[in-house]
C-alpha positions as MATLAB code, in Angstrom:
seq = 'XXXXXXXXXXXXXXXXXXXXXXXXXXXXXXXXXXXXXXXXXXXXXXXXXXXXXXXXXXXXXXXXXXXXXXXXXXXXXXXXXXXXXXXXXXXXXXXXXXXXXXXXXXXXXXXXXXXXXXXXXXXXXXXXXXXXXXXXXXXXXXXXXXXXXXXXXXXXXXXXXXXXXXXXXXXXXXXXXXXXXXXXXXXXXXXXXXXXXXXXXXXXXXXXXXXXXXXXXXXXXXXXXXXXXXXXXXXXXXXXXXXXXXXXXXXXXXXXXXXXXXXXXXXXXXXXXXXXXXXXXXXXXXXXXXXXXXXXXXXXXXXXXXXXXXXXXXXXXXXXXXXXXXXXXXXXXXXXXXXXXXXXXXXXXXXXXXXXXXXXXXXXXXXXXXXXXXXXXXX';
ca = [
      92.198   46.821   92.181;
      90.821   44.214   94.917;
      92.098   40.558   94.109;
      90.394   38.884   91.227;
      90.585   35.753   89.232;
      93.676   35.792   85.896;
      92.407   33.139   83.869;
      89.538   35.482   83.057;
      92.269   37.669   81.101;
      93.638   34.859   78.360;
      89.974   33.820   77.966;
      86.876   35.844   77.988;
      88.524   39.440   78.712;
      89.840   39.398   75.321;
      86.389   38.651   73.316;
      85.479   40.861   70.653;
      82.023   40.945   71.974;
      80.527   40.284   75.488;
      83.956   40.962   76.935;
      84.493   40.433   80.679;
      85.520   43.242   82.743;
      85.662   43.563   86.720;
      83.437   43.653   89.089;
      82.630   40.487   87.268;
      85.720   38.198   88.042;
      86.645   39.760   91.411;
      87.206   35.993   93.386;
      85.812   33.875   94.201;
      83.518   33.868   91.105;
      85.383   31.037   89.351;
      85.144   28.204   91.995;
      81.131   29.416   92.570;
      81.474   31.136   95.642;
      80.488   34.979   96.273;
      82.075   37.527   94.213;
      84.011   39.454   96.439;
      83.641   43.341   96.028;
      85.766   45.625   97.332;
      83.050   46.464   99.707;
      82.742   43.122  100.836;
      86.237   42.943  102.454;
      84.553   46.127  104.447;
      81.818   44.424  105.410;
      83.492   41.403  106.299;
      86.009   43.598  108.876;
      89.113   42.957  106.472;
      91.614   45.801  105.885;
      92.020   45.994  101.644;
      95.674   48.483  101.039;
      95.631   48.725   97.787;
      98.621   50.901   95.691;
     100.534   49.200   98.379;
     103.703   47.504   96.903;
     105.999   45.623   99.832;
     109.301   46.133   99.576;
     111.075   44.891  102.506;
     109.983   41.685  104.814;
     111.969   41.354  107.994;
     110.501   38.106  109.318;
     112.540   37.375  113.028;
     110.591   41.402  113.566;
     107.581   40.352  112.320;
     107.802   43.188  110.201;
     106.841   44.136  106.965;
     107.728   47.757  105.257;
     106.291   49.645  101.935;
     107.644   51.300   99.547;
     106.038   54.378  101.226;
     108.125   53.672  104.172;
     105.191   52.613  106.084;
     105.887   49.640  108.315;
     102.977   47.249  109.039;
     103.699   44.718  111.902;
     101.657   41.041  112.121;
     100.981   38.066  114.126;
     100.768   35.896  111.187;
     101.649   36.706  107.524;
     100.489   34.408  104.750;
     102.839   34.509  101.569;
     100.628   34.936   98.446;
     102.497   36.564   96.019;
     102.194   34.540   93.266;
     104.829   33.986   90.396;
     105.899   37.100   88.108;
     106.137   36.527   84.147;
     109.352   35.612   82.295;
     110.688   38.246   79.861;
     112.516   38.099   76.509;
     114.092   41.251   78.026;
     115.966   39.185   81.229;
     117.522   37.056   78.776;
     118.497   40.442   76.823;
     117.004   39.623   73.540;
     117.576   41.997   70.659;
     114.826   44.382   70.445;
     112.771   42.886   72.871;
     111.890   46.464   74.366;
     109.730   47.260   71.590;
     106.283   48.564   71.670;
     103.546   46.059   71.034;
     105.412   43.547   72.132;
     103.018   42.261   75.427;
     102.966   40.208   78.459;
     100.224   38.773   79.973;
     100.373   38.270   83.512;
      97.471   41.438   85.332;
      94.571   43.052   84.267;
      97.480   46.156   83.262;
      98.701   43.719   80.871;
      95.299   43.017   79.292;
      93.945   46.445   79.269;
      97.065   47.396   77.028;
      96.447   43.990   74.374;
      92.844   45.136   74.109;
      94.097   48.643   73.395;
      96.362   46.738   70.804;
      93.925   44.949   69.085;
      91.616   47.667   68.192;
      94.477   49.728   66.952;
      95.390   46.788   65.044;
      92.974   45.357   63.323;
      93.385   42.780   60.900;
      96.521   43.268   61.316;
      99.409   40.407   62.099;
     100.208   38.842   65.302;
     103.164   36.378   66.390;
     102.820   34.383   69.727;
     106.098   33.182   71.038;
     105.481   30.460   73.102;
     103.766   27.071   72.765;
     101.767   26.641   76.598;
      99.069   28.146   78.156;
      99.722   31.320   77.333;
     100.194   30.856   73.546;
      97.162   28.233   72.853;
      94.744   30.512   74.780;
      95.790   33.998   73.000;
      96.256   32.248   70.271;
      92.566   31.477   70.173;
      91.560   34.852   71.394;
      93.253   36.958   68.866;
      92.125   34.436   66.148;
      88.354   35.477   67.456;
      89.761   39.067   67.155;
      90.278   38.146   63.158;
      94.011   39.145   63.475;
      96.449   36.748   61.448;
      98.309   34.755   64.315;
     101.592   32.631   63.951;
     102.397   30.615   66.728;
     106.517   30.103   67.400;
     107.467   27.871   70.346;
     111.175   25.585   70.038;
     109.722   22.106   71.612;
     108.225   19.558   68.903;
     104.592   20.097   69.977;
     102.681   22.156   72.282;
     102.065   21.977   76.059;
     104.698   19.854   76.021;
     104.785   19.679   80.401;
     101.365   18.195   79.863;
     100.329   17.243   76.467;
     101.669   13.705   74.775;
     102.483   14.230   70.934;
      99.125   12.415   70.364;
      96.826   15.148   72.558;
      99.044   17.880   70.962;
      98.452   17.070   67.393;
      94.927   17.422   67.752;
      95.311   20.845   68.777;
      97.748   22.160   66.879;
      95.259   20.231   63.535;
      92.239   21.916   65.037;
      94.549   25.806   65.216;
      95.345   24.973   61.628;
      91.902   24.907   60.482;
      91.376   27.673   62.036;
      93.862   29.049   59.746;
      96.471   30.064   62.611;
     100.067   29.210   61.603;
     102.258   27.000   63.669;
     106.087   27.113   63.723;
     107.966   24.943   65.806;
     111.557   23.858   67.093;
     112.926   27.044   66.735;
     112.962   30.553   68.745;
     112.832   34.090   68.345;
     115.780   35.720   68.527;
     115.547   39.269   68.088;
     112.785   42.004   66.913;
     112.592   44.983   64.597;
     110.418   48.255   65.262;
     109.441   50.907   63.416;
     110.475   54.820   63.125;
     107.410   54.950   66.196;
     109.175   52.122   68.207;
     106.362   49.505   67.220;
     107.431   46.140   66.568;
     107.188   45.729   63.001;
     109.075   41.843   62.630;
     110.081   38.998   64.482;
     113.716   37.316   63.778;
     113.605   33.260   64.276;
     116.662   31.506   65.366;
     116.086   29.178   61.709;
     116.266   32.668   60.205;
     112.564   32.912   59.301;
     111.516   36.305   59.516;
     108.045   37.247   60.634;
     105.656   40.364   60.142;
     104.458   41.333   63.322;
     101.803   44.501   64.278;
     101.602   43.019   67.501;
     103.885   40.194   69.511;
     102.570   37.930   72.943;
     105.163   36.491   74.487;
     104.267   33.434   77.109;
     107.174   31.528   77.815;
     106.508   30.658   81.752;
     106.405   32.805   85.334;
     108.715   32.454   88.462;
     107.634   32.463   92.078;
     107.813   36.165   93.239;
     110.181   34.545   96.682;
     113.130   37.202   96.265;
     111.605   39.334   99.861;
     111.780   36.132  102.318;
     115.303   34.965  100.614;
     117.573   33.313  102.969;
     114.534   33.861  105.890;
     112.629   30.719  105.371;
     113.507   27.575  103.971;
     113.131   27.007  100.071;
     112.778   23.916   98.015;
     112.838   23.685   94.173;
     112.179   27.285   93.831;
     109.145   27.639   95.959;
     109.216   28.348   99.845;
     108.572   25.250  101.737;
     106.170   24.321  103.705;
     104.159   21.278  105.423;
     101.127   20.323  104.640;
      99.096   23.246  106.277;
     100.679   25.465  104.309;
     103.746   26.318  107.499;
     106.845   27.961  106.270;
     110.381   27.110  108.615;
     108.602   30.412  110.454;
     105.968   29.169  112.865;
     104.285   32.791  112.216;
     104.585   32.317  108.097;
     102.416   30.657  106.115;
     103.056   30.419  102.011;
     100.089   29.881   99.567;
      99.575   29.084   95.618;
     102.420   29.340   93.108;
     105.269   29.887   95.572;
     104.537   27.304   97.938;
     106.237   23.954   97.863;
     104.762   21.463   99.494;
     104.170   17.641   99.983;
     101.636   16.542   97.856;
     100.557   13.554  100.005;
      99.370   11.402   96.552;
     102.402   10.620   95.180;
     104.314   11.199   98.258;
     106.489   13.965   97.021;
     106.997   17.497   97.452;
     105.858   20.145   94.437;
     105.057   22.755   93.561;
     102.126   24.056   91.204;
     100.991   26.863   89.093;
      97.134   27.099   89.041;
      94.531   28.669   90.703;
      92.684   25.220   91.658;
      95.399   24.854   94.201;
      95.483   28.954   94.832;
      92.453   29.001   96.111;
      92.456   25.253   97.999;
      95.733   25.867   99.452;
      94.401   29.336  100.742;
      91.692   27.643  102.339;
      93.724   25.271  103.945;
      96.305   27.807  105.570;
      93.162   29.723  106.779;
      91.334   26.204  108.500;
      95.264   25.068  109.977;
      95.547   28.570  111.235;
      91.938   28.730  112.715;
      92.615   25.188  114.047;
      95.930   26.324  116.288;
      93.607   29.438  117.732;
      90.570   26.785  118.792;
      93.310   23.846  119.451;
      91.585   21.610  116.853;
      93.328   19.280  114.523;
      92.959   20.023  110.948;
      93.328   17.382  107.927;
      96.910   17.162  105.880;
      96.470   18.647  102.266;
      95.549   15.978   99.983;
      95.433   17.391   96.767;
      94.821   16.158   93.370;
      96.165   18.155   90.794;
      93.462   19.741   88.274;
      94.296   21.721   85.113;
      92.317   23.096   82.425;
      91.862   25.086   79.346;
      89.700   26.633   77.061;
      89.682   28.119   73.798;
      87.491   27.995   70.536;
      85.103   25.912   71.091;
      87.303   23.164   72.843;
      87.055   22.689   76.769;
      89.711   20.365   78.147;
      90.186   19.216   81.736;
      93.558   17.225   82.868;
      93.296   15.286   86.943;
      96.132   13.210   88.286;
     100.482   13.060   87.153;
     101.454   12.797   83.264;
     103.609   10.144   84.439;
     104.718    6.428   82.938;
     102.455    4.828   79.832;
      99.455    6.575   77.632;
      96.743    5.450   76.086;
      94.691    7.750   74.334;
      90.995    6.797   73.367;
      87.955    8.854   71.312;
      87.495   10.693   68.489;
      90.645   13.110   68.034;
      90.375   13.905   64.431;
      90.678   17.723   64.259;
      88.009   17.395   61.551;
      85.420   16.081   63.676;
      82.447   18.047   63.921;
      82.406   17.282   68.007;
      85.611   15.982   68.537;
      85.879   14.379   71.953;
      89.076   11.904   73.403;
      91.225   11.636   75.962;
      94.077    9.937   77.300;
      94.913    8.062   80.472;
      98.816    7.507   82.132;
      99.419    4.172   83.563;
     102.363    3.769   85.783;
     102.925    0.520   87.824;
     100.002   -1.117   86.942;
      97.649    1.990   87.905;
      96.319    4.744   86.567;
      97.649    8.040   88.210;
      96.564   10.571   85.051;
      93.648   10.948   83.206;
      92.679   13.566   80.250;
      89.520   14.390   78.831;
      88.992   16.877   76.298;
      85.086   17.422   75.490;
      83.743   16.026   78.318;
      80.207   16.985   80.277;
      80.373   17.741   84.050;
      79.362   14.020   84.666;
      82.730   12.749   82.517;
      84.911   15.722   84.081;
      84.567   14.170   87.447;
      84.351   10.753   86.887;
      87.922   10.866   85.090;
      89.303   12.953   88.227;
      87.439   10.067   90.589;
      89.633    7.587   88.318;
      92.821    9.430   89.020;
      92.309   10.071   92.916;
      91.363    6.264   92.970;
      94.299    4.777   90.503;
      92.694    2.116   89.459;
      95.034   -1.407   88.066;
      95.350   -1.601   84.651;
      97.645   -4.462   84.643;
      97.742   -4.428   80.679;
      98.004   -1.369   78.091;
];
């Protein structure tokens, strides 16, 4: 299918009722721009190959080849590949092959858990994992009136983001919900049926779980394995500079595999999410169209954004989860409109700010306060 936007499949795809389903999240629908149709790559002059998988990339030939054995040459190539999902499988988990036992990572993957959940219902389902992932499908097959246990092994959830004080208010608000939460321990092997469906779920603390369906989110690597050891890499992502330039003048690299300096804190990263997807697309695209008309083009100066939704709850995250927190508001899970947040102070500023709740208005005021870092000389 043409390119289109994932978060739509942890979130709305997944409804019971009102579902999305493509044309409707084709990008760039998210960020408010047109919705681009297959036929408006056409119109536009832009050559879509789908069924197309790339298998080899020789980069000195500027040469790319498909699994077809059709070779496509190019002036420029822009890496966009994106990261691929983790699997219990890779780390050869008992059982792990099972049926019912899903991913989430294309609209393949989703098609298959909607399948699932009609064929299913009210029946039981385990998430392993305690990010994204988990808290999102968690939600969604909640909503879907299955009976969901959550399993993840850190001590609360989002734990790359979330301080124990954010976290608790989710995982209170899941519980109410009725949604069962086990943590600091793993899964460790599966059962299936005489059919090959996953029928239970073995925890490392020896708890043993009914299961009609298993998610498993446990994290993604960068897809870099066809430019290995033909441009440079740096913490697993292919580097680049700040317009997006691999160690190949002709190469450009773009959202999750891309590692580059994030001019803020002075540093190089990289990040998962399709804020910077689509900004450090546009970027590549302006420093490349820049060269061609001999124009100078701003460094990337980007402030990383992350957000989630699920239930009723909208949070939004701006800034580094770095040094001190304060958190502030009303984060009873009780709370009929719950709404708090947290800031990170480090050095006497404030480089983070979280906000779960918040109107438009609040939402980019508290990324205003990160980009800034204001002092805040005393906690």
């Amino acid at each position: 299918v043409a390119p289109y936007e994932r978060p739509a499949l942890s979130k709305a795809y997944l409804f019971p009722e009102g579902a999305a389903r493509l044309p409707g999240f084709h990008v760039c629908v998210g960020s408010g721009g047109e919705r681009l149709l297959p036929e408006w790559y056409k119109e536009k002059g832009i050559e879509l190959i789908l069924s197309t998988e790339i298998v080899k990339a020789d980069l000195p030939a500027n040469t790319l080849v498909s699994a077809a054995g059709e070779t496509f040459k190019y002036q420029i190539l822009i890496i966009a590949t994106g990261s691929t999902v983790i699997k219990l499988t890779d780390f050869g988990v008992q059982g792990a092959d099972a049926k019912n036992i899903f991913y989430l990572r294309e609209i393949d993957d989703a098609d298959k858990l909607v399948e699932a959940i009609k064929a299913k219902k009210n029946g039981k389902a385990v998430i392993v994992g305690g990010g994204y992932i988990g808290l999102e499908l968690g939600a969604a097959l909640k909503i879907n009136n299955l009976d969901v246990s959550m399993v993840y092994p850190e001590p609360w959830c989002m734990p790359r983001l979330f301080t124990s004080g954010i976290a608790a208010f989710y995982e209170g608000y899941y519980a109410n919900k009725g949604i069962k939460i086990i943590k600091g321990t793993v899964a460790v092997g599966f059962t299936s049926d005489s059919n090959g469906e996953v029928k239970e779920v073995q925890l490392k603390d020896g708890r043993v779980l009914e299961a009609d369906i298993v998610v498993v989110g446990v994290g993604g690597r960068p897809l870099t394995a066809l430019f290995k050891g033909q441009v440079e890499e740096e913490t697993g992502g292919i580097k680049t500079d700040a317009f997006f330039k691999t160690s190949v003048p002709t190469v450009y690299a773009v959202g999750d595999v891309a590692t580059f300096p994030l001019k803020l804190y002075n540093e190089l990263r990289r990040v998962e999410h399709v804020d910077h997807a689509r900004k450090s697309a546009e970027q590549a695209v302006k420093a490349i169209k820049g060269l061609e008309k001999g124009q100078s083009v701003d460094e990337y100066d980007y402030l990383p954004y992350f957000y989630s939704r699920s239930f009723d709850l909208a949070w939004q995250f701006y800034g580094d989860n770095v040094g001190d927190t304060v958190l502030f508001g009303d984060n009873n899970p009780q709370s009929p409109k719950p709404k708090f947040g947290s800031y990170w102070i480090k050095d006497g500023k404030v480089v983070g700010a979280f906000l779960e709740g918040g109107s438009a208005e609040e939402n980019q005021a508290i990324a205003k306060v990160a980009k800034l870092q204001p002092k805040a000389e005393n906690l």
